[in-house]
């Protein structure tokens, strides 16, 4: 009995989030068309933020390139689900089998994830040779390259114009299922030996290396797993909006997704989910107000770009006041009324003032110079 | 033969411009371990100020543009980066990202998203003939300004107290503080220098293209970032060399690539960057302190 209970408590960070997402989606799915659309956007944001979190949260290395994987997933999924008849009109020069292939939505999610993972596997070889901060910059190169190829490879993507005709068959239920799968993969990864080794290296790289952890390889594994989740999120996005353009997947989305992760707290899965939910809601509300559509009793018209300014201001406020985000690196803990312990910092962020990667620590030269 | 010389001049000119961008990033990273993504917005805002004052005599225009860069850079340091002085580089990178987004959106709100043309120093794009090669004057100006700034920066860093303090702080920030270097002032100085470089880049970029857009700073800051990475993070000579290499490779690709591949030259350039890092992850001229002490 107590063993079962312990397993239950150990899995609670996952189970709690799954329950939260399921209940929330079930409630929202009963709403009108606009509510359903907003909740699908929110759920897809959660998937994409989880994808980013699996790499950034576990490794402590920032990435600006994950929207590239989202784009790869979205376009991959679009190319294999747009009906062959429309494809022959939209993209007459499609190479080989791509012109005739037609798969189901869920099959396309899987294929999109695999394609993104393959690209990530190849790219991770050079990228993860770099020190943390240089790697973060190099991931920006990845974003630029993906954007450039999408806008110029007309035969495959339709170029800078919009690629239309993706079946919009995503429902709130299937979006929620995608979130649950992403949650399960992310949780399994961070509890696995790979995840634990990577977190050890994040908190103290020197100590981790001295224990024989090959930090670069651990980062590569996380990079590939997170690219898979991001790719699947992109595929979901394609089946939600139905039309894709290269500039949907550039710095603006990168910034929004990063802000979500940091708002919630980039060192825990609960933080990723919470940040994405909060900021996605706010972003939808502001978007509607900018369009003059109003939200419930709130009928004000905001100037264009209010949303972007608000996101930037919120992000700065979080970074200055609570740099570890709302969750501060904690996972959901078993409710204390049911006999749970105080929240633990098992998966907490590195102590303040001690950077995750190597670097000069102000006022603490000894720790840097040691060895 | 003159073709080759022409391309060499182009390469040197673009390389100089890229070196300027890279130096602006590197001077702050070297001292404060801050990668300032908002460096691009320093350039953009300076360029818009140039547009506003472009009716004045040109020396005044240049001075005002440079001053904008310096003042805005100091303001960024004071109101954003100083709050996260003790944070790790990843956090400061995000702060820069947020500041960049904020400035850019405010700019779009106030001047609109459309690009504008500016009538400034148009005569400098006219070519002069030197030894049978026609060189746009602006290319000469760009190279000259970069050379002067490089020499000035080198003198500042090696001959003045402030410069020596800057170098000490970039070698070992904690030790420099223990020896009495005032950390706040030295970081602010680095930002001021970076602002000056951004203002200079704004003048040269605007004179070159004659157009302004709110997003013009982003490609510039990307070039600066990649140049510092391939040059070696934290090393000023490395940044200059990295910028120069990027410029030369860009021109080489414009000349040598077949037409079909030309649209992809940016991708190919950055692929080259990533490929180069495979062989030399520490960069071309790594800083002495950049190595991991494990």
XYZ file of C-alpha atoms in Angstrom:
665
model
C 0.000 0.000 0.000
C 2.693 2.453 0.995
C 4.791 1.464 -2.013
C 1.921 2.272 -4.298
C 1.493 5.537 -2.456
C 5.165 6.401 -2.901
C 5.014 5.713 -6.627
C 1.945 7.894 -6.786
C 3.726 10.754 -5.009
C 6.813 10.367 -7.181
C 4.739 10.554 -10.330
C 2.637 13.401 -8.983
C 4.493 16.199 -10.832
C 3.397 14.479 -14.042
C -0.019 13.251 -12.933
C -0.901 16.614 -11.428
C -0.096 18.454 -14.633
C -1.950 15.895 -16.750
C -5.009 16.289 -14.520
C -4.747 20.064 -14.697
C -4.523 20.087 -18.486
C -7.305 17.517 -18.909
C -9.760 19.322 -16.631
C -8.969 22.691 -18.155
C -9.353 21.377 -21.724
C -12.560 19.543 -20.928
C -14.038 22.763 -19.537
C -12.835 24.906 -22.435
C -13.984 22.410 -25.072
C -17.571 23.121 -24.063
C -17.114 26.810 -24.875
C -17.926 28.606 -28.108
C -15.794 28.585 -31.238
C -13.591 31.456 -30.080
C -12.924 29.867 -26.704
C -12.019 26.595 -28.412
C -9.670 28.368 -30.809
C -7.987 30.195 -27.937
C -7.592 26.997 -25.940
C -6.047 25.188 -28.919
C -3.556 28.040 -29.298
C -2.798 27.768 -25.590
C -2.355 23.996 -25.673
C -0.041 24.188 -28.673
C 1.983 26.893 -26.909
C 2.298 24.509 -23.970
C 3.638 21.749 -26.252
C 6.192 24.082 -27.855
C 7.316 25.473 -24.492
C 7.701 21.927 -23.123
C 9.860 21.146 -26.153
C 12.102 24.109 -25.412
C 12.128 23.261 -21.696
C 13.428 19.723 -22.231
C 16.650 21.189 -23.585
C 16.957 24.538 -21.814
C 15.611 23.499 -18.430
C 17.635 20.334 -18.138
C 20.890 21.579 -19.658
C 20.886 25.220 -18.535
C 21.988 26.174 -22.068
C 19.773 28.734 -23.766
C 18.442 27.979 -27.231
C 17.079 30.431 -29.767
C 16.803 27.796 -32.462
C 13.866 25.707 -31.340
C 11.350 27.674 -33.379
C 13.343 26.325 -36.324
C 12.288 22.817 -35.271
C 8.713 24.017 -34.837
C 8.854 25.292 -38.422
C 10.354 22.035 -39.693
C 7.595 20.086 -37.948
C 4.858 22.355 -39.268
C 6.035 22.226 -42.886
C 6.752 18.480 -42.759
C 3.285 17.785 -41.456
C 1.715 20.134 -44.004
C 3.504 18.502 -46.936
C 2.307 15.012 -46.056
C -1.300 15.874 -45.168
C -2.372 18.415 -47.795
C -4.572 16.391 -50.187
C -2.656 15.258 -53.278
C -5.105 17.057 -55.558
C -4.439 20.458 -53.977
C -0.737 19.742 -53.773
C -0.505 19.304 -57.537
C -1.934 22.828 -57.845
C -0.155 24.534 -54.939
C 3.251 22.927 -55.261
C 3.541 21.452 -58.750
C 7.314 20.989 -58.449
C 7.273 18.843 -55.317
C 10.076 16.326 -55.517
C 9.237 12.611 -55.871
C 6.882 10.809 -53.560
C 5.938 13.972 -51.632
C 3.520 14.892 -54.407
C 1.287 11.864 -53.854
C 1.688 10.988 -50.181
C -1.277 11.590 -47.871
C -1.239 10.473 -44.243
C -3.488 11.002 -41.242
C -2.997 13.886 -38.819
C -1.532 11.770 -36.014
C 0.822 9.933 -38.368
C 2.025 13.315 -39.592
C 2.725 14.407 -35.989
C 4.971 11.388 -35.543
C 6.764 11.889 -38.846
C 7.201 15.621 -38.142
C 8.779 14.792 -34.786
C 11.146 12.275 -36.377
C 12.224 14.700 -39.115
C 12.914 17.440 -36.543
C 14.881 14.957 -34.438
C 17.002 13.896 -37.407
C 17.865 17.507 -38.203
C 18.645 18.122 -34.525
C 20.826 15.025 -34.333
C 22.990 16.236 -37.206
C 23.162 19.838 -35.983
C 23.911 18.881 -32.393
C 27.277 17.453 -33.422
C 28.892 20.863 -34.029
C 26.570 22.936 -31.808
C 27.200 21.084 -28.566
C 30.939 21.276 -28.958
C 30.602 24.921 -28.024
C 30.591 26.300 -24.527
C 27.132 27.133 -23.203
C 26.892 30.758 -24.248
C 28.477 30.276 -27.670
C 26.098 27.362 -28.264
C 23.153 29.643 -27.515
C 24.363 32.073 -30.186
C 24.963 29.291 -32.668
C 21.360 28.103 -32.243
C 20.359 31.527 -33.561
C 22.223 30.613 -36.751
C 19.997 27.556 -36.951
C 16.874 29.735 -36.768
C 18.167 32.010 -39.532
C 19.105 29.082 -41.758
C 15.717 27.376 -41.402
C 13.918 30.667 -42.120
C 16.099 31.317 -45.143
C 15.539 27.855 -46.625
C 11.769 28.041 -46.011
C 11.502 31.376 -47.805
C 13.642 30.373 -50.767
C 12.979 26.690 -51.464
C 9.840 27.422 -53.469
C 9.369 23.915 -54.829
C 8.996 22.549 -51.307
C 7.436 25.346 -49.276
C 5.856 27.765 -51.699
C 8.469 30.369 -50.774
C 7.658 33.505 -48.821
C 3.985 33.288 -49.634
C 1.471 31.350 -47.600
C 1.172 27.592 -47.940
C -2.532 26.870 -47.665
C -4.670 23.771 -47.698
C -3.500 21.988 -44.556
C -6.563 20.182 -43.162
C -7.660 22.036 -40.020
C -8.667 18.895 -38.196
C -7.139 19.648 -34.807
C -9.629 19.592 -31.932
C -9.228 20.702 -28.323
C -9.182 17.027 -27.383
C -6.376 16.085 -29.766
C -4.387 19.192 -28.777
C -4.771 18.179 -25.121
C -3.638 14.647 -25.958
C -0.581 16.101 -27.673
C 0.181 18.055 -24.488
C -0.178 14.911 -22.369
C 2.208 12.994 -24.633
C 4.701 15.858 -24.504
C 4.398 15.988 -20.711
C 4.957 12.249 -20.399
C 8.024 12.312 -22.657
C 9.486 15.342 -20.877
C 8.889 13.857 -17.413
C 10.263 10.455 -18.379
C 13.334 12.171 -19.808
C 14.081 14.274 -16.772
C 13.689 11.288 -14.436
C 15.849 9.068 -16.641
C 19.573 8.667 -16.127
C 20.147 10.947 -19.132
C 18.057 13.695 -17.599
C 19.655 13.331 -14.165
C 23.185 13.403 -15.568
C 22.381 16.482 -17.598
C 20.861 18.238 -14.573
C 23.945 17.383 -12.569
C 26.077 19.009 -15.258
C 23.784 22.019 -15.292
C 24.141 22.590 -11.562
C 27.889 21.977 -11.382
C 29.637 21.278 -14.632
C 33.064 20.767 -13.077
C 31.818 18.218 -10.565
C 29.777 16.429 -13.227
C 32.756 16.124 -15.539
C 34.904 14.839 -12.712
C 32.344 12.057 -12.231
C 32.798 11.046 -15.848
C 29.689 12.636 -17.337
C 30.239 13.460 -21.008
C 28.375 16.766 -20.852
C 28.378 17.356 -24.627
C 26.743 14.002 -25.318
C 24.124 14.466 -22.637
C 23.280 17.851 -24.150
C 23.016 16.286 -27.603
C 20.492 13.714 -26.372
C 18.350 16.400 -24.740
C 18.587 18.554 -27.870
C 17.252 15.727 -30.038
C 14.410 14.805 -27.650
C 13.341 18.440 -27.309
C 13.474 18.955 -31.079
C 11.056 16.030 -31.441
C 8.522 17.625 -29.080
C 8.935 21.014 -30.780
C 8.444 19.407 -34.196
C 5.245 17.697 -33.051
C 4.052 21.030 -31.627
C 4.710 22.659 -34.994
C 2.768 19.910 -36.729
C -0.154 20.530 -34.397
C 0.063 24.214 -35.189
C -0.129 23.505 -38.916
C -3.333 21.535 -38.377
C -4.769 24.333 -36.269
C -4.152 27.357 -38.517
C -4.267 25.533 -41.849
C -1.873 27.896 -43.599
C 1.834 28.487 -43.045
C 4.252 31.276 -43.903
C 7.968 31.419 -43.078
C 7.736 34.645 -41.068
C 5.365 33.004 -38.571
C 8.380 31.071 -37.330
C 10.959 33.714 -36.620
C 12.182 35.983 -33.862
C 8.745 37.141 -32.719
C 7.534 33.614 -31.933
C 10.954 32.743 -30.498
C 10.650 35.667 -28.141
C 7.088 34.808 -27.082
C 7.927 31.155 -26.387
C 11.085 32.066 -24.450
C 9.106 34.583 -22.405
C 6.562 31.870 -21.529
C 9.281 29.517 -20.336
C 11.013 32.174 -18.246
C 7.785 33.503 -16.762
C 6.884 30.077 -15.408
C 10.430 29.228 -14.435
C 12.720 27.479 -16.866
C 13.979 24.806 -14.474
C 10.765 22.840 -13.979
C 8.132 21.175 -16.107
C 5.404 22.760 -13.982
C 6.975 26.164 -14.680
C 6.950 25.525 -18.424
C 3.269 24.569 -18.384
C 2.223 27.389 -16.082
C 4.177 30.077 -17.954
C 2.794 28.971 -21.306
C -0.777 28.917 -19.978
C -0.572 32.343 -18.338
C 1.158 34.188 -21.143
C -0.832 32.505 -23.893
C -4.061 33.596 -22.197
C -2.814 37.150 -21.809
C -1.565 37.204 -25.376
C -4.935 36.045 -26.745
C -6.796 38.629 -24.668
C -4.538 41.489 -25.793
C -4.690 40.283 -29.377
C -8.471 40.463 -29.338
C -8.448 43.885 -27.703
C -6.033 45.146 -30.350
C -8.407 43.870 -33.015
C -11.221 45.761 -31.270
C -13.166 42.556 -30.632
C -13.380 42.895 -26.868
C -13.252 40.162 -24.267
C -16.463 39.596 -22.333
C -17.343 42.836 -20.505
C -13.977 44.369 -21.436
C -14.637 46.462 -24.536
C -11.630 48.661 -25.129
C -9.606 49.077 -28.273
C -5.860 48.883 -27.730
C -3.271 50.174 -30.203
C -1.495 47.625 -32.400
C 1.631 46.023 -30.910
C 0.369 46.409 -27.335
C 0.764 42.660 -26.985
C 4.455 42.670 -27.915
C 5.213 45.601 -25.612
C 3.345 43.917 -22.743
C 5.217 40.639 -23.228
C 8.560 42.449 -23.201
C 7.671 44.426 -20.071
C 6.419 41.318 -18.241
C 9.543 39.406 -19.203
C 11.819 42.183 -17.924
C 9.844 42.430 -14.686
C 10.163 38.680 -14.115
C 13.885 38.718 -14.874
C 14.521 41.594 -12.458
C 12.227 40.535 -9.630
C 12.005 36.760 -9.799
C 14.585 35.439 -12.274
C 13.656 31.829 -11.561
C 10.073 32.414 -12.625
C 6.759 31.858 -10.896
C 7.507 28.239 -9.971
C 11.127 28.977 -8.991
C 12.285 25.644 -10.369
C 9.856 23.578 -8.278
C 7.641 20.837 -9.599
C 4.092 20.378 -8.354
C 4.250 18.803 -4.926
C 1.785 16.342 -3.416
C -0.768 18.401 -1.478
C 0.333 18.728 2.137
C -3.191 18.126 3.460
C -2.769 14.602 2.092
C 0.486 14.116 3.966
C 2.866 15.613 1.449
C 6.250 16.893 2.487
C 7.417 20.477 2.214
C 8.303 21.361 -1.342
C 11.724 20.007 -2.139
C 14.394 21.585 -4.194
C 15.447 18.313 -5.787
C 15.084 19.822 -9.169
C 15.692 23.378 -8.150
C 17.834 25.759 -10.090
C 21.462 26.328 -9.217
C 21.898 28.591 -6.195
C 21.709 32.286 -7.035
C 24.929 33.909 -8.149
C 26.313 30.664 -9.458
C 25.801 30.416 -13.179
C 24.765 27.152 -14.721
C 27.507 27.204 -17.297
C 31.085 28.200 -16.806
C 31.745 31.849 -16.469
C 33.204 34.482 -14.271
C 31.405 34.799 -11.006
C 31.495 38.283 -9.660
C 33.182 38.395 -6.276
C 33.887 34.699 -6.223
C 37.085 34.240 -8.202
C 38.232 31.211 -6.260
C 35.538 28.876 -7.474
C 36.425 29.761 -11.030
C 40.137 29.444 -10.610
C 40.134 26.220 -8.670
C 41.808 23.239 -10.293
C 42.752 41.529 -62.799
C 40.877 44.706 -61.986
C 37.867 42.493 -61.251
C 39.799 40.723 -58.546
C 40.981 44.014 -57.090
C 37.415 45.304 -57.141
C 36.183 42.289 -55.209
C 39.032 42.660 -52.738
C 37.982 46.229 -52.062
C 34.364 45.145 -51.610
C 35.443 42.411 -49.237
C 37.609 44.753 -47.200
C 34.828 47.309 -46.964
C 32.139 44.853 -45.893
C 34.612 43.172 -43.575
C 35.322 46.515 -41.899
C 31.632 47.168 -41.366
C 31.112 43.688 -39.888
C 34.168 44.159 -37.683
C 32.590 47.336 -36.297
C 29.407 45.417 -35.470
C 31.372 42.611 -33.831
C 33.507 44.984 -31.765
C 30.398 46.634 -30.372
C 29.193 43.247 -29.102
C 32.608 42.068 -27.930
C 33.594 45.112 -25.898
C 30.650 44.560 -23.541
C 30.954 40.805 -23.463
C 34.636 41.041 -22.649
C 34.075 43.182 -19.583
C 30.625 42.332 -18.284
C 29.985 38.859 -19.712
C 26.870 40.447 -21.196
C 25.826 39.605 -24.735
C 23.774 42.603 -25.713
C 21.138 41.517 -28.214
C 19.764 45.065 -28.100
C 22.922 46.320 -29.827
C 20.904 46.129 -33.041
C 18.325 48.524 -31.606
C 21.109 50.957 -30.644
C 21.893 51.059 -34.352
C 18.240 51.359 -35.376
C 17.385 54.178 -32.988
C 20.569 56.072 -33.879
C 19.670 55.725 -37.540
C 16.171 57.133 -36.918
C 17.677 60.090 -35.068
C 19.895 60.581 -38.097
C 16.749 60.668 -40.237
C 15.203 63.339 -38.015
C 18.250 65.605 -37.990
C 19.425 64.883 -41.542
C 18.735 68.491 -42.609
C 21.555 69.823 -40.422
C 25.176 70.143 -41.580
C 26.709 66.683 -41.819
C 29.269 66.901 -38.981
C 26.440 67.827 -36.628
C 24.348 64.914 -37.955
C 27.198 62.508 -37.283
C 27.814 63.852 -33.785
C 24.136 63.672 -32.854
C 23.837 60.127 -34.191
C 26.883 58.949 -32.246
C 25.621 60.720 -29.146
C 22.285 58.895 -29.442
C 24.091 55.581 -29.522
C 26.135 56.434 -26.432
C 23.227 57.825 -24.404
C 20.920 54.939 -25.266
C 23.631 52.389 -24.457
C 24.224 54.016 -21.077
C 20.497 54.034 -20.406
C 20.285 50.319 -21.248
C 23.059 49.591 -18.815
C 21.543 51.709 -16.083
C 17.927 50.594 -16.378
C 18.219 47.003 -17.572
C 21.562 45.273 -17.362
C 22.616 46.683 -13.993
C 19.704 44.847 -12.378
C 21.097 41.514 -13.486
C 24.781 42.186 -12.869
C 25.266 38.950 -10.953
C 23.185 36.738 -13.215
C 24.666 34.211 -15.611
C 25.257 35.077 -19.291
C 22.121 33.225 -20.408
C 19.917 35.492 -18.281
C 21.575 38.669 -19.521
C 21.159 37.404 -23.063
C 17.404 37.141 -22.460
C 17.366 40.606 -20.869
C 18.974 41.934 -24.045
C 16.392 40.073 -26.116
C 13.565 41.653 -24.106
C 15.079 45.150 -24.272
C 15.502 44.728 -28.018
C 11.868 43.669 -28.442
C 10.661 46.528 -26.257
C 12.599 49.215 -28.147
C 11.630 47.757 -31.501
C 7.915 47.619 -30.697
C 7.947 51.139 -29.261
C 9.679 52.273 -32.427
C 7.027 50.588 -34.577
C 4.311 52.203 -32.447
C 5.817 55.662 -32.861
C 7.187 55.739 -36.425
C 5.293 52.909 -38.108
C 6.485 49.614 -39.527
C 7.164 50.885 -43.049
C 10.694 51.560 -44.195
C 11.747 55.152 -44.874
C 14.297 56.658 -47.187
C 16.832 59.171 -45.983
C 18.785 61.653 -48.036
C 22.098 61.624 -46.252
C 25.596 61.648 -47.680
C 24.333 60.362 -51.027
C 27.392 61.813 -52.756
C 29.610 59.334 -50.888
C 28.238 56.458 -52.935
C 29.797 57.972 -56.081
C 32.940 56.122 -57.069
C 36.447 57.474 -57.330
C 39.056 55.949 -59.652
C 42.197 54.737 -57.974
C 44.714 52.847 -60.113
C 42.035 51.822 -62.582
C 39.593 50.493 -59.996
C 36.462 52.440 -59.257
C 35.809 52.477 -55.529
C 32.731 54.018 -53.982
C 33.901 56.726 -51.601
C 31.772 55.216 -48.877
C 33.863 52.045 -48.994
C 36.972 54.148 -48.411
C 35.242 55.987 -45.576
C 34.107 52.706 -44.006
C 37.584 51.240 -44.120
C 39.141 54.460 -42.876
C 36.701 54.866 -39.998
C 37.132 51.249 -38.931
C 40.899 51.589 -39.035
C 40.793 54.784 -36.983
C 38.413 53.240 -34.451
C 40.544 50.117 -34.160
C 43.664 52.175 -33.572
C 41.810 54.431 -31.145
C 40.413 51.453 -29.247
C 43.831 49.829 -29.083
C 45.406 53.031 -27.762
C 42.604 53.421 -25.250
C 42.993 49.866 -24.036
C 46.778 49.905 -23.776
C 47.666 53.506 -22.867
C 44.963 54.828 -20.573
C 43.995 53.970 -17.001
C 40.409 53.330 -18.040
C 41.590 51.012 -20.794
C 43.841 49.042 -18.491
C 41.001 48.737 -16.006
C 38.740 47.532 -18.820
C 41.231 44.857 -19.787
C 41.783 43.854 -16.189
C 38.040 43.526 -15.702
C 37.705 41.369 -18.795
C 40.551 39.117 -17.637
C 39.235 38.572 -14.135
C 36.340 40.689 -12.983
C 36.466 39.630 -9.341
C 40.203 40.225 -9.048
C 39.924 43.632 -10.709
C 37.304 44.646 -8.161
C 39.523 43.521 -5.303
C 42.256 45.762 -6.707
C 39.973 48.774 -6.640
C 38.516 48.899 -10.147
C 35.052 50.406 -9.818
C 32.963 47.763 -11.470
C 29.872 49.840 -12.162
C 31.842 52.582 -13.853
C 33.882 50.182 -15.911
C 30.833 48.315 -17.213
C 29.196 51.650 -18.053
C 32.339 52.680 -19.928
C 32.170 49.505 -21.974
C 28.548 50.262 -22.812
C 29.442 53.805 -23.834
C 32.139 52.542 -26.203
C 29.693 50.023 -27.599
C 27.136 52.805 -28.130
C 29.716 54.846 -30.002
C 30.450 51.883 -32.261
C 26.716 51.342 -32.811
C 26.256 55.012 -33.747
C 29.118 54.750 -36.215
C 27.601 51.627 -37.739
C 24.259 53.463 -38.000
C 25.851 56.323 -39.961
C 27.684 53.968 -42.322
C 24.712 51.619 -42.843
C 22.311 54.477 -43.551
C 24.692 56.176 -45.948
C 25.161 52.854 -47.714
C 21.538 51.792 -48.143
C 19.677 55.105 -47.895
C 16.733 53.321 -46.228
C 15.627 52.751 -42.649
C 13.300 50.168 -41.155
C 12.485 49.309 -37.537
C 13.941 45.814 -38.002
C 17.193 46.960 -39.649
C 19.205 46.284 -36.490
C 18.428 42.577 -36.258
C 20.541 41.284 -39.169
C 23.322 43.577 -37.950
C 23.309 42.158 -34.449
C 23.216 38.602 -35.805
C 26.333 39.306 -37.857
C 27.973 40.823 -34.777
C 27.086 37.794 -32.655
C 28.358 35.227 -35.132
C 31.507 37.243 -35.729
C 32.304 37.252 -32.009
C 31.632 33.513 -31.797
C 33.898 32.601 -34.701
C 36.487 35.141 -33.592
C 36.550 33.826 -30.048
C 34.177 34.938 -27.306
C 35.527 37.751 -25.164
C 38.466 38.626 -27.368
C 38.488 42.058 -29.041
C 41.059 41.228 -31.746
C 39.119 38.013 -32.287
C 35.895 39.949 -32.842
C 37.546 42.236 -35.398
C 39.036 39.267 -37.238
C 35.742 37.367 -37.041
C 33.849 40.296 -38.556
C 36.409 40.648 -41.291
C 36.254 36.941 -42.119
C 32.443 37.038 -42.337
C 32.608 40.035 -44.679
C 35.175 38.419 -46.930
C 33.263 35.128 -47.098
C 30.036 37.000 -47.914
C 31.652 38.796 -50.845
C 33.331 35.598 -52.016
C 29.968 33.851 -52.101
C 28.336 36.714 -53.979
C 31.048 36.376 -56.615
C 31.451 32.624 -56.820
C 28.021 31.118 -56.134
C 25.968 30.003 -59.130
C 22.707 31.934 -59.590
C 20.587 29.065 -58.297
C 22.261 29.144 -54.917
C 22.488 32.929 -54.488
C 19.248 33.247 -52.483
C 20.736 30.868 -49.931
C 23.929 32.816 -49.348
C 22.916 33.773 -45.812
C 22.197 30.133 -44.973
C 25.463 29.052 -46.533
C 27.354 31.740 -44.642
C 25.939 30.610 -41.314
C 26.433 26.957 -42.242
C 30.080 27.837 -42.803
C 30.082 29.401 -39.335
C 28.714 26.239 -37.752
C 31.079 24.054 -39.779
C 34.042 26.166 -38.744
C 33.076 25.766 -35.097
C 33.250 22.018 -35.592
C 36.976 22.338 -36.135
C 37.733 25.274 -33.904
C 35.036 25.591 -31.237
C 37.065 28.133 -29.262
C 37.137 30.549 -32.207
C 39.964 31.970 -34.298
C 41.639 34.087 -31.616
C 40.240 32.897 -28.288
C 40.577 35.097 -25.228
C 43.177 33.899 -22.759
C 40.548 33.429 -20.067
C 37.920 31.766 -22.208
C 39.120 28.206 -21.693
C 37.313 26.020 -19.251
C 39.368 25.347 -16.177
C 38.431 21.772 -15.515
